Amino acid sequence: MENKHNISPFLRFGRIFKSKTLRSLMFIIILSLNVLFIMVLDTRNNFEDIFFPHLDAFYRTILTKFKLTSRIEINVNVWYVYALLYIFAVSFLVGEIYKDYITRFTDKYKARFSSEEKAKKTFTAIYWIIVALVAIVLGLLYWAIGAFNPKYFHTIDFKHFVLQFLLMAVLTVAFVIVSIIFLYVLFVVVQLLAVVVAYFINSVKKFDLRIEDDRKRIGDIDGLVINAEAKGGAGAGAGAGAGYAAGAGAGSGASSESVTKRAKIKPGDMFPSLTTIDLDMVDNPPIPTVSSELTLEEFVLQFQSFAINKHKIYYELPLIRSFLAGMAVSRLIILEGLSGTGKSMLPRMFCEFTGSKKFFSPVQATWRDKTDLLGFYSEFTKTFKTTDFLINLYDASYTDKVNLMVLDEMNLSRIEYYFADFLSILEYPSEDWKVKVYEPDIGQELPSKLTGGYIQIPNNTWFIGTANTDDSTFTITDKVYDRAMVLDFKEKISPITSSYNSDPIQISSEALVNMFNEAKENINKCLSKDETDKFLKLCDFMRDAFDIRFGNRIMVQIQGYVPVYVALGGSKEEALDDIFATKIMRKLDGVFEDYIKDELAKLIALLHSLYGKGTFVQTERAIEKILKRLV
């Protein structure tokens, strides 16, 4: 495996070209400089004579070394062809720069295609066709302006044309190679300077920290001396002396604990914050949570009453049931809706009510991969830049409390980019919930729960994402929706009252999961065969009418979601309506074909015949919304 400490400068140099924009701009600049270089060599072009007359002797020296007695006389037709190819190259490079913006613009139309893969191929083809057409139009325009000039027709000599064009091609390749070598040397020099500067700054910081620590310890002792003198009085010299000795000892004891912990963190430790957590847990092991005894239905009623009476936060019972039942079948919950409808407040209220752990991480629009969540290794400082997200995720492995990791405004960036590793591994058994954080050297010591550079996602952890539905965010793809449970916050709820017990409780993650599992094992709360077959008729209609299909994942979620929802005080029909509206009807977003109206009318009729009018409330509301959009 790649050793991050001994990686070659060439590989580090190559990594700066990971950005398409940077890479494309760099090559446009190099090509433009190459054109300038060849123009100066061309005796037919007076560019050099006007702007760089002093370079004549220099270039004559270079040409002499290449066994040429004079500067190159390039036929104008060679320039036309060469410039035409240059226009094509620049067009495609500029297109590459703006490809991400074009893709972002076309994302909203992906729902019109039968699959994401088909949409991707279609838009890729359209993108390249557009760029190619732009290049052709620019090329034809250039050719029409210059190449069709009659005064140049008599100068065409095919043999000389080919030889001169090959010469220009060789010069271009040579120029590009020399440019890259020059950039590489420049990069190495800048990197060495940066390392020297960083080492100097780091040394100064360490020196300042040592001085600050010494001042703090002296201040602690001085404070203890003053306290001892105040207690002992001016006449009790011996007492004051004894007080000083005792105070100094106490101060040393309080300070020595932190000093001892810092001493245990070895120099070069990549994860001092995680190691500190390990040391704290050895000295102060967490106390097991004594869970309150109550049923899931009591849990919901008391939680609602707590939010209403303690904080004036109003959540309807179906919403709370959906949140808890969602936790029973998925480790990713998405709270979606308009801003100001209480999405972020729900996990806060849950943690305060149950005594759980919580961590809020605002998502940034620049996030692209897991390093934005977990941190990364810095080649310059030779240290690992640890994030608060990683620290809190690591700390959660030491407690038995429920741990909610909240990603606020989750769709400000593409979820399937920065959260890709989590989306994949959360499909596995819990013992395989491991995400790679760091590639350690052979024999390198790491924090105790960072085995082999992997962090184990604790069983007590759920990821909660809030998502605004406006033009400032990315569309959440089916890949994410299928794996997550979704709660729609359609509007702000009006004030309601509750006279139920509103005291907070204590509950461990194990106790909560056991309550979920007991509900799933209760046959009376699970879907019977007849109930399952009836629901599958709806699914078959969606397949035949709208070509909407889904795999076993959603059916497994339904089988677990329904009994927990019933145990929370709801009905099977409400649970199925919730799943159907959020999981299946959502796939019609972005579909505008005319046939949709007739098929939706048939769907309403089927719902009424199977379950009765007004039973699938959320689904009927979703249908009405789609019909209004199609008007």
PDB file of C-alpha atoms in Angstrom, residues 324-511:
ATOM      1  CA  LEU A 324     -38.901   6.315  15.407  1.00  0.00           C
ATOM      2  CA  ALA A 325     -40.114   3.628  12.993  1.00  0.00           C
ATOM      3  CA  GLY A 326     -37.593   4.957  10.480  1.00  0.00           C
ATOM      4  CA  MET A 327     -34.823   4.502  13.058  1.00  0.00           C
ATOM      5  CA  ALA A 328     -35.952   0.877  13.385  1.00  0.00           C
ATOM      6  CA  VAL A 329     -35.250   0.057   9.721  1.00  0.00           C
ATOM      7  CA  SER A 330     -32.518   2.453   8.575  1.00  0.00           C
ATOM      8  CA  ARG A 331     -29.446   4.195   9.977  1.00  0.00           C
ATOM      9  CA  LEU A 332     -30.017   7.183   7.698  1.00  0.00           C
ATOM     10  CA  ILE A 333     -33.051   9.413   8.264  1.00  0.00           C
ATOM     11  CA  ILE A 334     -33.706  12.406   5.988  1.00  0.00           C
ATOM     12  CA  LEU A 335     -35.883  15.219   7.327  1.00  0.00           C
ATOM     13  CA  GLU A 336     -37.026  17.063   4.225  1.00  0.00           C
ATOM     14  CA  GLY A 337     -39.140  20.137   3.747  1.00  0.00           C
ATOM     15  CA  LEU A 338     -39.293  23.897   3.764  1.00  0.00           C
ATOM     16  CA  SER A 339     -36.998  25.958   5.955  1.00  0.00           C
ATOM     17  CA  GLY A 340     -38.407  26.805   9.391  1.00  0.00           C
ATOM     18  CA  THR A 341     -40.678  23.761   9.770  1.00  0.00           C
ATOM     19  CA  GLY A 342     -38.743  22.239  12.700  1.00  0.00           C
ATOM     20  CA  LYS A 343     -36.495  19.734  10.934  1.00  0.00           C
ATOM     21  CA  SER A 344     -33.331  20.438  12.936  1.00  0.00           C
ATOM     22  CA  MET A 345     -35.266  20.735  16.176  1.00  0.00           C
ATOM     23  CA  LEU A 346     -36.638  17.169  16.050  1.00  0.00           C
ATOM     24  CA  PRO A 347     -33.303  15.387  16.698  1.00  0.00           C
ATOM     25  CA  ARG A 348     -32.439  18.029  19.329  1.00  0.00           C
ATOM     26  CA  MET A 349     -35.702  17.356  21.175  1.00  0.00           C
ATOM     27  CA  PHE A 350     -35.199  13.589  20.893  1.00  0.00           C
ATOM     28  CA  CYS A 351     -31.704  13.749  22.430  1.00  0.00           C
ATOM     29  CA  GLU A 352     -32.791  16.077  25.220  1.00  0.00           C
ATOM     30  CA  PHE A 353     -35.805  13.866  25.976  1.00  0.00           C
ATOM     31  CA  THR A 354     -33.827  10.594  26.045  1.00  0.00           C
ATOM     32  CA  GLY A 355     -30.468  11.841  27.383  1.00  0.00           C
ATOM     33  CA  SER A 356     -28.791  10.847  24.104  1.00  0.00           C
ATOM     34  CA  LYS A 357     -25.644  12.167  22.439  1.00  0.00           C
ATOM     35  CA  LYS A 358     -25.909  14.505  19.468  1.00  0.00           C
ATOM     36  CA  PHE A 359     -23.554  16.230  17.072  1.00  0.00           C
ATOM     37  CA  PHE A 360     -24.541  18.786  14.433  1.00  0.00           C
ATOM     38  CA  SER A 361     -22.316  19.255  11.397  1.00  0.00           C
ATOM     39  CA  PRO A 362     -23.343  21.916   8.837  1.00  0.00           C
ATOM     40  CA  VAL A 363     -22.681  20.576   5.341  1.00  0.00           C
ATOM     41  CA  GLN A 364     -20.659  22.822   3.025  1.00  0.00           C
ATOM     42  CA  ALA A 365     -21.317  23.238  -0.705  1.00  0.00           C
ATOM     43  CA  THR A 366     -17.655  22.389  -1.411  1.00  0.00           C
ATOM     44  CA  TRP A 367     -17.778  18.889   0.077  1.00  0.00           C
ATOM     45  CA  ARG A 368     -16.754  16.260  -2.473  1.00  0.00           C
ATOM     46  CA  ASP A 369     -15.598  13.118  -0.647  1.00  0.00           C
ATOM     47  CA  LYS A 370     -15.335  11.458   2.766  1.00  0.00           C
ATOM     48  CA  THR A 371     -12.266  13.525   3.757  1.00  0.00           C
ATOM     49  CA  ASP A 372     -14.613  16.484   4.260  1.00  0.00           C
ATOM     50  CA  LEU A 373     -16.307  14.435   6.983  1.00  0.00           C
ATOM     51  CA  LEU A 374     -13.436  12.434   8.454  1.00  0.00           C
ATOM     52  CA  GLY A 375     -10.359  14.572   7.776  1.00  0.00           C
ATOM     53  CA  PHE A 376      -7.242  13.974   5.720  1.00  0.00           C
ATOM     54  CA  TYR A 377      -3.492  13.512   5.923  1.00  0.00           C
ATOM     55  CA  SER A 378      -1.518  16.675   5.136  1.00  0.00           C
ATOM     56  CA  GLU A 379       1.637  16.128   3.108  1.00  0.00           C
ATOM     57  CA  PHE A 380       3.028  19.495   4.184  1.00  0.00           C
ATOM     58  CA  THR A 381       2.619  19.240   7.949  1.00  0.00           C
ATOM     59  CA  LYS A 382       2.878  15.410   8.084  1.00  0.00           C
ATOM     60  CA  THR A 383      -0.145  15.371  10.378  1.00  0.00           C
ATOM     61  CA  PHE A 384      -3.738  14.207  10.102  1.00  0.00           C
ATOM     62  CA  LYS A 385      -6.322  17.008  10.056  1.00  0.00           C
ATOM     63  CA  THR A 386      -8.994  15.553  12.338  1.00  0.00           C
ATOM     64  CA  THR A 387     -12.571  16.841  12.033  1.00  0.00           C
ATOM     65  CA  ASP A 388     -15.119  17.308  14.805  1.00  0.00           C
ATOM     66  CA  PHE A 389     -17.293  14.767  12.999  1.00  0.00           C
ATOM     67  CA  LEU A 390     -14.594  12.083  13.366  1.00  0.00           C
ATOM     68  CA  ILE A 391     -13.941  12.989  17.019  1.00  0.00           C
ATOM     69  CA  ASN A 392     -17.625  12.728  17.941  1.00  0.00           C
ATOM     70  CA  LEU A 393     -18.101   9.509  15.975  1.00  0.00           C
ATOM     71  CA  TYR A 394     -15.074   8.020  17.751  1.00  0.00           C
ATOM     72  CA  ASP A 395     -16.251   9.213  21.162  1.00  0.00           C
ATOM     73  CA  ALA A 396     -19.687   7.594  20.620  1.00  0.00           C
ATOM     74  CA  SER A 397     -18.102   4.134  20.588  1.00  0.00           C
ATOM     75  CA  TYR A 398     -17.450   4.472  24.346  1.00  0.00           C
ATOM     76  CA  THR A 399     -21.057   5.051  25.374  1.00  0.00           C
ATOM     77  CA  ASP A 400     -24.247   3.007  25.320  1.00  0.00           C
ATOM     78  CA  LYS A 401     -26.434   6.072  24.744  1.00  0.00           C
ATOM     79  CA  VAL A 402     -28.167   6.716  21.423  1.00  0.00           C
ATOM     80  CA  ASN A 403     -25.901   8.860  19.234  1.00  0.00           C
ATOM     81  CA  LEU A 404     -27.363  11.089  16.513  1.00  0.00           C
ATOM     82  CA  MET A 405     -24.928  12.516  13.949  1.00  0.00           C
ATOM     83  CA  VAL A 406     -26.896  15.324  12.293  1.00  0.00           C
ATOM     84  CA  LEU A 407     -25.809  16.584   8.858  1.00  0.00           C
ATOM     85  CA  ASP A 408     -27.529  19.955   8.606  1.00  0.00           C
ATOM     86  CA  GLU A 409     -28.624  21.009   5.097  1.00  0.00           C
ATOM     87  CA  MET A 410     -27.384  17.689   3.810  1.00  0.00           C
ATOM     88  CA  ASN A 411     -28.096  18.387   0.133  1.00  0.00           C
ATOM     89  CA  LEU A 412     -26.065  21.586  -0.153  1.00  0.00           C
ATOM     90  CA  SER A 413     -23.532  19.228  -1.748  1.00  0.00           C
ATOM     91  CA  ARG A 414     -24.091  15.913  -3.519  1.00  0.00           C
ATOM     92  CA  ILE A 415     -24.812  13.329  -0.817  1.00  0.00           C
ATOM     93  CA  GLU A 416     -23.592  10.430  -2.953  1.00  0.00           C
ATOM     94  CA  TYR A 417     -20.171  12.129  -3.157  1.00  0.00           C
ATOM     95  CA  TYR A 418     -19.128  12.899   0.421  1.00  0.00           C
ATOM     96  CA  PHE A 419     -21.363  10.257   2.060  1.00  0.00           C
ATOM     97  CA  ALA A 420     -20.706   7.473  -0.480  1.00  0.00           C
ATOM     98  CA  ASP A 421     -18.720   5.210   1.865  1.00  0.00           C
ATOM     99  CA  PHE A 422     -21.400   5.409   4.548  1.00  0.00           C
ATOM    100  CA  LEU A 423     -24.210   4.687   2.073  1.00  0.00           C
ATOM    101  CA  SER A 424     -22.445   1.494   1.045  1.00  0.00           C
ATOM    102  CA  ILE A 425     -21.283   0.073   4.346  1.00  0.00           C
ATOM    103  CA  LEU A 426     -24.546   0.711   6.208  1.00  0.00           C
ATOM    104  CA  GLU A 427     -26.024  -1.955   3.916  1.00  0.00           C
ATOM    105  CA  TYR A 428     -23.687  -4.526   5.492  1.00  0.00           C
ATOM    106  CA  PRO A 429     -23.996  -6.348   8.838  1.00  0.00           C
ATOM    107  CA  SER A 430     -23.115  -4.051  11.750  1.00  0.00           C
ATOM    108  CA  GLU A 431     -19.752  -5.711  12.369  1.00  0.00           C
ATOM    109  CA  ASP A 432     -18.670  -4.578   8.884  1.00  0.00           C
ATOM    110  CA  TRP A 433     -19.576  -0.896   9.377  1.00  0.00           C
ATOM    111  CA  LYS A 434     -15.979   0.225   8.898  1.00  0.00           C
ATOM    112  CA  VAL A 435     -14.792   3.318   7.034  1.00  0.00           C
ATOM    113  CA  LYS A 436     -11.168   3.834   6.010  1.00  0.00           C
ATOM    114  CA  VAL A 437      -9.738   6.962   7.620  1.00  0.00           C
ATOM    115  CA  TYR A 438      -5.973   6.609   7.278  1.00  0.00           C
ATOM    116  CA  GLU A 439      -3.342   4.271   5.825  1.00  0.00           C
ATOM    117  CA  PRO A 440      -0.873   3.638   8.677  1.00  0.00           C
ATOM    118  CA  ASP A 441       2.777   2.721   8.326  1.00  0.00           C
ATOM    119  CA  ILE A 442       3.885  -0.746   9.335  1.00  0.00           C
ATOM    120  CA  GLY A 443       4.046  -0.896  13.126  1.00  0.00           C
ATOM    121  CA  GLN A 444       2.547   2.572  13.577  1.00  0.00           C
ATOM    122  CA  GLU A 445       0.482   2.917  16.763  1.00  0.00           C
ATOM    123  CA  LEU A 446      -3.032   4.267  16.358  1.00  0.00           C
ATOM    124  CA  PRO A 447      -5.868   5.053  18.808  1.00  0.00           C
ATOM    125  CA  SER A 448      -7.399   1.879  20.204  1.00  0.00           C
ATOM    126  CA  LYS A 449     -10.609   2.043  18.168  1.00  0.00           C
ATOM    127  CA  LEU A 450      -8.969   3.022  14.884  1.00  0.00           C
ATOM    128  CA  THR A 451      -7.995  -0.522  13.948  1.00  0.00           C
ATOM    129  CA  GLY A 452      -5.861  -0.666  10.814  1.00  0.00           C
ATOM    130  CA  GLY A 453      -6.819   2.916  10.007  1.00  0.00           C
ATOM    131  CA  TYR A 454     -10.552   2.034   9.912  1.00  0.00           C
ATOM    132  CA  ILE A 455     -13.153   3.541  12.212  1.00  0.00           C
ATOM    133  CA  GLN A 456     -15.988   1.264  13.283  1.00  0.00           C
ATOM    134  CA  ILE A 457     -19.382   2.986  13.165  1.00  0.00           C
ATOM    135  CA  PRO A 458     -20.892   2.183  16.594  1.00  0.00           C
ATOM    136  CA  ASN A 459     -24.180   0.293  16.827  1.00  0.00           C
ATOM    137  CA  ASN A 460     -25.639   3.181  18.826  1.00  0.00           C
ATOM    138  CA  THR A 461     -25.255   5.660  15.948  1.00  0.00           C
ATOM    139  CA  TRP A 462     -27.836   7.026  13.505  1.00  0.00           C
ATOM    140  CA  PHE A 463     -27.190   9.629  10.804  1.00  0.00           C
ATOM    141  CA  ILE A 464     -29.867  12.310  10.500  1.00  0.00           C
ATOM    142  CA  GLY A 465     -29.867  14.609   7.485  1.00  0.00           C
ATOM    143  CA  THR A 466     -31.934  17.765   7.112  1.00  0.00           C
ATOM    144  CA  ALA A 467     -32.714  18.783   3.541  1.00  0.00           C
ATOM    145  CA  ASN A 468     -34.302  21.964   2.250  1.00  0.00           C
ATOM    146  CA  THR A 469     -36.438  21.726  -0.880  1.00  0.00           C
ATOM    147  CA  ASP A 470     -35.477  24.872  -2.771  1.00  0.00           C
ATOM    148  CA  ASP A 471     -33.346  25.911  -5.728  1.00  0.00           C
ATOM    149  CA  SER A 472     -30.214  26.416  -3.602  1.00  0.00           C
ATOM    150  CA  THR A 473     -29.706  22.675  -3.075  1.00  0.00           C
ATOM    151  CA  PHE A 474     -29.013  19.543  -5.098  1.00  0.00           C
ATOM    152  CA  THR A 475     -31.698  17.026  -5.965  1.00  0.00           C
ATOM    153  CA  ILE A 476     -31.485  13.936  -3.762  1.00  0.00           C
ATOM    154  CA  THR A 477     -31.073  10.890  -5.999  1.00  0.00           C
ATOM    155  CA  ASP A 478     -32.947   7.586  -5.824  1.00  0.00           C
ATOM    156  CA  LYS A 479     -29.766   5.908  -4.597  1.00  0.00           C
ATOM    157  CA  VAL A 480     -29.992   7.946  -1.397  1.00  0.00           C
ATOM    158  CA  TYR A 481     -33.781   7.866  -1.060  1.00  0.00           C
ATOM    159  CA  ASP A 482     -33.913   4.064  -1.383  1.00  0.00           C
ATOM    160  CA  ARG A 483     -31.437   3.592   1.465  1.00  0.00           C
ATOM    161  CA  ALA A 484     -32.856   6.258   3.781  1.00  0.00           C
ATOM    162  CA  MET A 485     -36.155   6.790   5.527  1.00  0.00           C
ATOM    163  CA  VAL A 486     -37.690  10.136   4.637  1.00  0.00           C
ATOM    164  CA  LEU A 487     -39.902  12.439   6.710  1.00  0.00           C
ATOM    165  CA  ASP A 488     -41.694  15.272   4.924  1.00  0.00           C
ATOM    166  CA  PHE A 489     -42.102  18.521   6.862  1.00  0.00           C
ATOM    167  CA  LYS A 490     -44.738  20.047   4.618  1.00  0.00           C
ATOM    168  CA  GLU A 491     -45.731  23.005   6.774  1.00  0.00           C
ATOM    169  CA  LYS A 492     -45.340  24.424  10.249  1.00  0.00           C
ATOM    170  CA  ILE A 493     -47.657  22.659  12.694  1.00  0.00           C
ATOM    171  CA  SER A 494     -50.214  24.730  14.604  1.00  0.00           C
ATOM    172  CA  PRO A 495     -50.022  24.726  18.430  1.00  0.00           C
ATOM    173  CA  ILE A 496     -51.476  21.635  20.092  1.00  0.00           C
ATOM    174  CA  THR A 497     -51.834  20.590  23.731  1.00  0.00           C
ATOM    175  CA  SER A 498     -50.959  17.466  25.694  1.00  0.00           C
ATOM    176  CA  SER A 499     -51.720  16.533  29.305  1.00  0.00           C
ATOM    177  CA  TYR A 500     -49.522  13.429  29.197  1.00  0.00           C
ATOM    178  CA  ASN A 501     -46.444  13.011  31.406  1.00  0.00           C
ATOM    179  CA  SER A 502     -43.745  15.323  30.005  1.00  0.00           C
ATOM    180  CA  ASP A 503     -40.735  14.243  32.096  1.00  0.00           C
ATOM    181  CA  PRO A 504     -37.536  13.337  30.206  1.00  0.00           C
ATOM    182  CA  ILE A 505     -36.349   9.727  30.298  1.00  0.00           C
ATOM    183  CA  GLN A 506     -33.120   7.775  30.036  1.00  0.00           C
ATOM    184  CA  ILE A 507     -32.719   5.030  27.458  1.00  0.00           C
ATOM    185  CA  SER A 508     -29.730   3.173  26.045  1.00  0.00           C
ATOM    186  CA  SER A 509     -29.394   2.371  22.374  1.00  0.00           C
ATOM    187  CA  GLU A 510     -29.563  -1.344  23.170  1.00  0.00           C
ATOM    188  CA  ALA A 511     -32.854  -0.915  25.039  1.00  0.00           C
TER     189      ALA A 511
END
